[in-house]
Amino acid sequence: QVQLVESGGGLVQAGDSLRLSCAASGRTFSSSTMGWFRQAPGKEREFVARINWSGGTTYYADSVKGRFTISRDNAKNMVYLQMNSLKPEDTAVYYCAAAPKNYDYKYWGQGTQVTVSS
């Protein structure tokens, strides 16, 4: 079991940066692939980024590649999403998720709102 709590969302202007944090608890966190997803109003939830258990492998959606960076600190049970050069189309609720195996995101946080004004 993994419990996840996101924080760090807010209202920013286009071009600004924001760092999201995800605090995790539970035995399987350090062995889980962790991901960030987002859901904009009226749209389906979409994948943003993921990081493997060790932090050595990351993968990004094309829409955020080069602007967002995912990282983790297993000693602190934390996952981060550094978001730079934010655009209005990045506006969404951002969710942290844990996949204990096979990219099956079994555990989800409650989400944090990110709003980017033009």
GROMACS .gro file of C-alpha atoms in nm:
model
  118
    1GLN     CA    1   0.000   0.000   0.000
    2VAL     CA    2   0.123   0.350  -0.086
    3GLN     CA    3  -0.037   0.678   0.019
    4LEU     CA    4   0.039   0.985  -0.189
    5VAL     CA    5  -0.013   1.355  -0.117
    6GLU     CA    6   0.066   1.620  -0.378
    7SER     CA    7   0.149   1.982  -0.308
    8GLY     CA    8   0.298   2.285  -0.477
    9GLY     CA    9   0.027   2.376  -0.724
   10GLY     CA   10  -0.090   2.731  -0.776
   11LEU     CA   11  -0.159   3.018  -1.014
   12VAL     CA   12   0.135   3.137  -1.223
   13GLN     CA   13   0.192   3.331  -1.543
   14ALA     CA   14   0.308   3.188  -1.872
   15GLY     CA   15   0.684   3.141  -1.870
   16ASP     CA   16   0.703   3.092  -1.494
   17SER     CA   17   0.825   2.785  -1.309
   18LEU     CA   18   0.663   2.569  -1.046
   19ARG     CA   19   0.774   2.262  -0.854
   20LEU     CA   20   0.524   1.999  -0.752
   21SER     CA   21   0.598   1.761  -0.468
   22CYS     CA   22   0.451   1.424  -0.387
   23ALA     CA   23   0.494   1.284  -0.037
   24ALA     CA   24   0.466   0.907  -0.023
   25SER     CA   25   0.424   0.661   0.258
   26GLY     CA   26   0.420   0.285   0.244
   27ARG     CA   27   0.665   0.000   0.210
   28THR     CA   28   0.660  -0.034  -0.166
   29PHE     CA   29   0.738   0.329  -0.254
   30SER     CA   30   1.111   0.284  -0.299
   31SER     CA   31   1.061  -0.006  -0.539
   32SER     CA   32   0.780   0.156  -0.738
   33THR     CA   33   0.786   0.340  -1.063
   34MET     CA   34   0.641   0.684  -0.995
   35GLY     CA   35   0.449   0.894  -1.242
   36TRP     CA   36   0.288   1.232  -1.284
   37PHE     CA   37  -0.036   1.267  -1.475
   38ARG     CA   38  -0.266   1.562  -1.540
   39GLN     CA   39  -0.626   1.626  -1.628
   40ALA     CA   40  -0.748   1.949  -1.781
   41PRO     CA   41  -1.115   2.052  -1.766
   42GLY     CA   42  -1.322   1.852  -2.014
   43LYS     CA   43  -1.030   1.632  -2.109
   44GLU     CA   44  -0.913   1.285  -2.020
   45ARG     CA   45  -0.628   1.233  -1.779
   46GLU     CA   46  -0.295   1.217  -1.960
   47PHE     CA   47   0.053   1.093  -1.880
   48VAL     CA   48   0.317   1.357  -1.808
   49ALA     CA   49   0.631   1.185  -1.681
   50ARG     CA   50   0.759   0.880  -1.500
   51ILE     CA   51   1.071   0.774  -1.314
   52ASN     CA   52   1.191   0.426  -1.226
   53TRP     CA   53   1.260   0.303  -0.874
   54SER     CA   54   1.621   0.415  -0.864
   55GLY     CA   55   1.572   0.745  -1.042
   56GLY     CA   56   1.804   0.637  -1.318
   57THR     CA   57   1.546   0.624  -1.595
   58THR     CA   58   1.290   0.888  -1.682
   59TYR     CA   59   1.036   0.927  -1.959
   60TYR     CA   60   0.830   1.227  -2.065
   61ALA     CA   61   0.531   1.310  -2.277
   62ASP     CA   62   0.632   1.499  -2.589
   63SER     CA   63   0.429   1.799  -2.476
   64VAL     CA   64   0.652   1.856  -2.171
   65LYS     CA   65   0.987   1.719  -2.287
   66GLY     CA   66   1.263   1.973  -2.231
   67ARG     CA   67   1.048   2.182  -1.993
   68PHE     CA   68   0.959   1.943  -1.710
   69THR     CA   69   1.191   1.730  -1.497
   70ILE     CA   70   1.083   1.444  -1.273
   71SER     CA   71   1.301   1.336  -0.982
   72ARG     CA   72   1.277   1.138  -0.662
   73ASP     CA   73   1.441   1.112  -0.323
   74ASN     CA   74   1.384   0.765  -0.183
   75ALA     CA   75   1.543   0.858   0.149
   76LYS     CA   76   1.272   1.121   0.197
   77ASN     CA   77   0.992   0.929   0.022
   78MET     CA   78   0.942   1.219  -0.216
   79VAL     CA   79   0.883   1.265  -0.587
   80TYR     CA   80   0.910   1.601  -0.761
   81LEU     CA   81   0.804   1.756  -1.087
   82GLN     CA   82   0.997   2.069  -1.181
   83MET     CA   83   0.798   2.260  -1.440
   84ASN     CA   84   0.967   2.538  -1.635
   85SER     CA   85   0.850   2.762  -1.918
   86LEU     CA   86   0.490   2.695  -1.825
   87LYS     CA   87   0.221   2.747  -2.087
   88PRO     CA   88  -0.154   2.807  -2.050
   89GLU     CA   89  -0.210   2.459  -2.195
   90ASP     CA   90  -0.031   2.314  -1.892
   91THR     CA   91  -0.329   2.418  -1.681
   92ALA     CA   92  -0.469   2.104  -1.516
   93VAL     CA   93  -0.500   1.907  -1.198
   94TYR     CA   94  -0.174   1.719  -1.154
   95TYR     CA   95  -0.171   1.375  -0.997
   96CYS     CA   96   0.110   1.167  -0.853
   97ALA     CA   97   0.079   0.791  -0.897
   98ALA     CA   98   0.271   0.481  -0.793
   99ALA     CA   99   0.316   0.165  -0.996
  100PRO     CA  100   0.458  -0.118  -0.783
  101LYS     CA  101   0.517  -0.316  -1.102
  102ASN     CA  102   0.459  -0.325  -1.476
  103TYR     CA  103   0.357   0.042  -1.504
  104ASP     CA  104   0.028  -0.050  -1.336
  105TYR     CA  105  -0.045   0.274  -1.152
  106LYS     CA  106  -0.230   0.130  -0.860
  107TYR     CA  107  -0.207   0.419  -0.614
  108TRP     CA  108  -0.305   0.782  -0.674
  109GLY     CA  109  -0.293   1.108  -0.486
  110GLN     CA  110  -0.577   1.356  -0.462
  111GLY     CA  111  -0.424   1.601  -0.709
  112THR     CA  112  -0.302   1.959  -0.703
  113GLN     CA  113  -0.429   2.238  -0.927
  114VAL     CA  114  -0.191   2.419  -1.159
  115THR     CA  115  -0.325   2.722  -1.343
  116VAL     CA  116  -0.114   2.911  -1.597
  117SER     CA  117  -0.243   3.247  -1.711
  118SER     CA  118  -0.146   3.402  -2.044
   0.00000   0.00000   0.00000
